Coordinates of C-alpha atoms in Angstrom, one line a residue:
M1 CA 0.1 -0.2 0.0
E2 CA 1.4 3.2 -1.0
S3 CA 1.5 6.2 1.2
Q4 CA 0.4 9.0 0.7
I5 CA 2.4 12.3 1.5
Q6 CA 0.7 15.9 0.8
V7 CA 2.9 18.4 0.0
K8 CA 1.8 21.9 0.8
E9 CA 2.8 24.5 -1.2
F10 CA 5.9 26.5 0.2
A11 CA 4.7 30.5 0.2
P12 CA 7.1 32.3 1.4
I13 CA 6.5 35.7 3.7
F14 CA 8.7 38.5 1.9
L15 CA 9.6 41.9 3.6
A16 CA 10.1 44.6 1.7
Q17 CA 10.3 48.3 1.4
S18 CA 7.4 49.2 -1.1
D19 CA 6.9 52.6 -2.7
T20 CA 5.0 53.9 0.2
T21 CA 5.9 51.5 3.8
A22 CA 7.5 48.5 4.7
G23 CA 5.4 45.7 4.2
F24 CA 4.9 41.7 3.9
L25 CA 4.0 40.2 0.7
C26 CA 3.0 36.5 -0.1
S27 CA 0.8 34.6 -2.3
D28 CA -1.3 33.4 0.4
F29 CA -3.1 36.1 2.2
T30 CA -4.2 33.6 4.8
K31 CA -0.5 33.2 6.1
L32 CA -0.4 37.5 6.0
N33 CA -3.6 37.5 8.4
A34 CA -2.1 34.9 10.6
I35 CA 1.5 36.2 11.2
K36 CA -0.1 39.8 11.9
G37 CA -2.9 38.4 14.0
R38 CA -5.8 39.2 12.3
S39 CA -9.0 36.8 11.3
E40 CA -8.0 34.7 8.5
S41 CA -10.8 35.8 6.5
Q42 CA -9.7 39.5 6.6
N43 CA -9.2 41.0 3.2
V44 CA -6.1 42.0 2.2
L45 CA -4.9 44.3 -1.2
L46 CA -3.0 43.0 -4.0
T47 CA -0.1 44.4 -5.4
L48 CA 0.8 44.2 -9.3
D49 CA 3.6 45.8 -11.3
S50 CA 1.3 46.6 -14.7
L51 CA -1.9 47.6 -15.7
V52 CA -1.9 44.6 -17.8
K53 CA -2.0 42.5 -15.2
L54 CA -4.9 44.4 -13.6
K55 CA -7.0 44.1 -16.8
K56 CA -6.9 40.5 -16.4
L57 CA -7.9 40.2 -12.9
V58 CA -11.0 42.8 -13.1
R59 CA -13.0 45.3 -15.2
I60 CA -12.0 48.8 -15.1
P61 CA -15.3 51.1 -15.5
S62 CA -14.4 53.5 -18.4
R63 CA -14.9 56.8 -16.6
Y64 CA -11.9 55.7 -14.1
K65 CA -9.2 54.2 -16.4
N66 CA -7.3 57.6 -16.7
R67 CA -7.3 58.2 -13.2
I68 CA -6.4 54.5 -12.5
R69 CA -3.3 54.7 -15.3
K70 CA -2.2 58.2 -13.9
S71 CA -2.5 57.5 -10.3
A72 CA 0.5 57.1 -8.1
K73 CA 0.5 55.6 -4.3
S74 CA -2.9 54.6 -4.8
T75 CA -5.1 51.6 -3.8
F76 CA -8.5 50.9 -5.6
I77 CA -11.6 49.0 -4.3
Y78 CA -13.4 47.1 -7.1
Q79 CA -16.5 45.7 -6.8
G80 CA -18.3 42.9 -8.8
R81 CA -16.7 39.9 -9.8
H82 CA -13.2 39.3 -10.6
A83 CA -10.7 36.5 -12.0
L84 CA -10.2 35.4 -8.5
M85 CA -13.3 34.6 -7.3
Q86 CA -14.5 30.9 -7.2
K87 CA -17.7 31.6 -7.7
S88 CA -19.7 34.6 -9.0
S89 CA -21.1 36.7 -6.8
P90 CA -21.6 40.2 -7.5
N91 CA -20.8 41.8 -3.9
T92 CA -17.1 40.7 -3.7
K93 CA -14.6 43.3 -3.6
L94 CA -10.9 43.5 -4.7
A95 CA -8.5 45.9 -3.6
I96 CA -5.8 46.4 -6.0
R97 CA -2.6 48.5 -6.2
V98 CA -0.5 48.9 -9.3
V99 CA 3.0 49.8 -8.5
K100 CA 4.9 51.7 -11.0
P101 CA 8.5 52.0 -11.4
E102 CA 10.6 55.2 -9.6
R103 CA 11.6 57.2 -12.8
L104 CA 14.9 58.2 -10.9
E105 CA 15.5 54.6 -9.1
K106 CA 17.2 52.5 -10.8
A107 CA 15.9 49.2 -9.1
S108 CA 12.5 49.9 -7.5
H109 CA 9.3 47.3 -5.9
A110 CA 7.9 47.2 -9.1
D111 CA 11.0 45.2 -10.6
F112 CA 10.6 43.0 -7.5
L113 CA 6.6 42.5 -8.3
R114 CA 7.2 41.6 -11.9
F115 CA 8.4 37.8 -11.1
F116 CA 5.0 37.4 -9.6
P117 CA 1.6 37.5 -11.2
F118 CA 0.3 39.4 -8.0
L119 CA 1.4 39.1 -4.3
Y120 CA -0.8 40.1 -1.2
S121 CA 0.4 42.7 0.7
S122 CA -0.1 44.3 4.0
S123 CA 2.0 46.5 6.3
A124 CA 4.5 45.2 8.1
N125 CA 3.2 45.5 11.7
A126 CA 1.3 43.3 14.1
H127 CA -2.7 44.1 13.8
H128 CA -3.5 47.7 15.0
Q129 CA 0.2 48.1 16.1
S130 CA 2.7 50.6 14.9
F131 CA 6.0 49.2 13.1
S132 CA 8.7 47.3 15.0
L133 CA 11.5 46.2 13.0
R134 CA 12.0 43.5 15.1
F135 CA 8.8 42.0 14.6
A136 CA 8.8 42.4 11.4
L137 CA 12.5 40.7 10.5
K138 CA 11.0 37.8 13.1
K139 CA 8.1 37.1 10.8
A140 CA 9.6 37.3 7.4
D141 CA 11.1 34.4 5.7
I142 CA 13.0 36.1 2.9
I143 CA 13.9 39.7 3.3
V144 CA 14.1 42.0 0.1
L145 CA 16.8 45.1 1.0
D146 CA 17.7 48.0 -1.3
K147 CA 19.0 51.4 -0.5
R148 CA 16.4 53.1 1.2
G149 CA 16.4 49.9 3.9
L150 CA 13.2 49.2 5.9
M151 CA 10.9 52.0 7.5
E152 CA 7.4 52.9 8.3
S153 CA 6.0 56.0 6.1
K154 CA 2.5 57.2 5.0
P155 CA 0.4 54.6 3.2
S156 CA -1.7 54.6 0.2
K157 CA -4.3 56.3 -0.5
I158 CA -7.6 54.0 -0.7
Y159 CA -10.8 54.9 -3.3
K160 CA -13.4 52.3 -3.8
I161 CA -14.8 52.4 -6.9
A162 CA -18.4 51.9 -8.7
N163 CA -19.7 52.1 -11.9
F164 CA -20.9 56.1 -11.2
N165 CA -19.1 57.0 -8.1
L166 CA -15.4 56.9 -6.6
K167 CA -15.5 57.3 -3.1
C168 CA -12.0 58.0 -0.6
I169 CA -12.0 55.8 2.1
R170 CA -8.3 56.4 3.3

């Protein structure tokens, strides 16, 4: 009788300085929620490096296409069906942030994201706590460093998009 061995997919937790603040990145959002001490089902934002990848995930309302293309350091919450859903439900929401390459930087956070279809992202701190480098280093599997180091700074703005309105959340 053959023994069945289940191999769980290795989804490392990256610690990196994004274009806004130091954050954890992972392909499994439940791992991010677990290390931060949040509810396992809490929503986590997706980070991408290009608008082409964004178009494959969600439908962008025509009236906001230009704004999304030109925005910097902003997260948009899309409502309705999207490519990551298991079942079709029009009430689901997906927060996505497209990280654009920095003009003056030779290497940027967008260059790191280019190697992945997308990564879930969250700030590198415990739930409802301020940034602690010790906590972040302890929880990360892989540390991605550049000349900026790791620091807490202002988070991205968050906008909720619907077909006919745009609402600033943060």
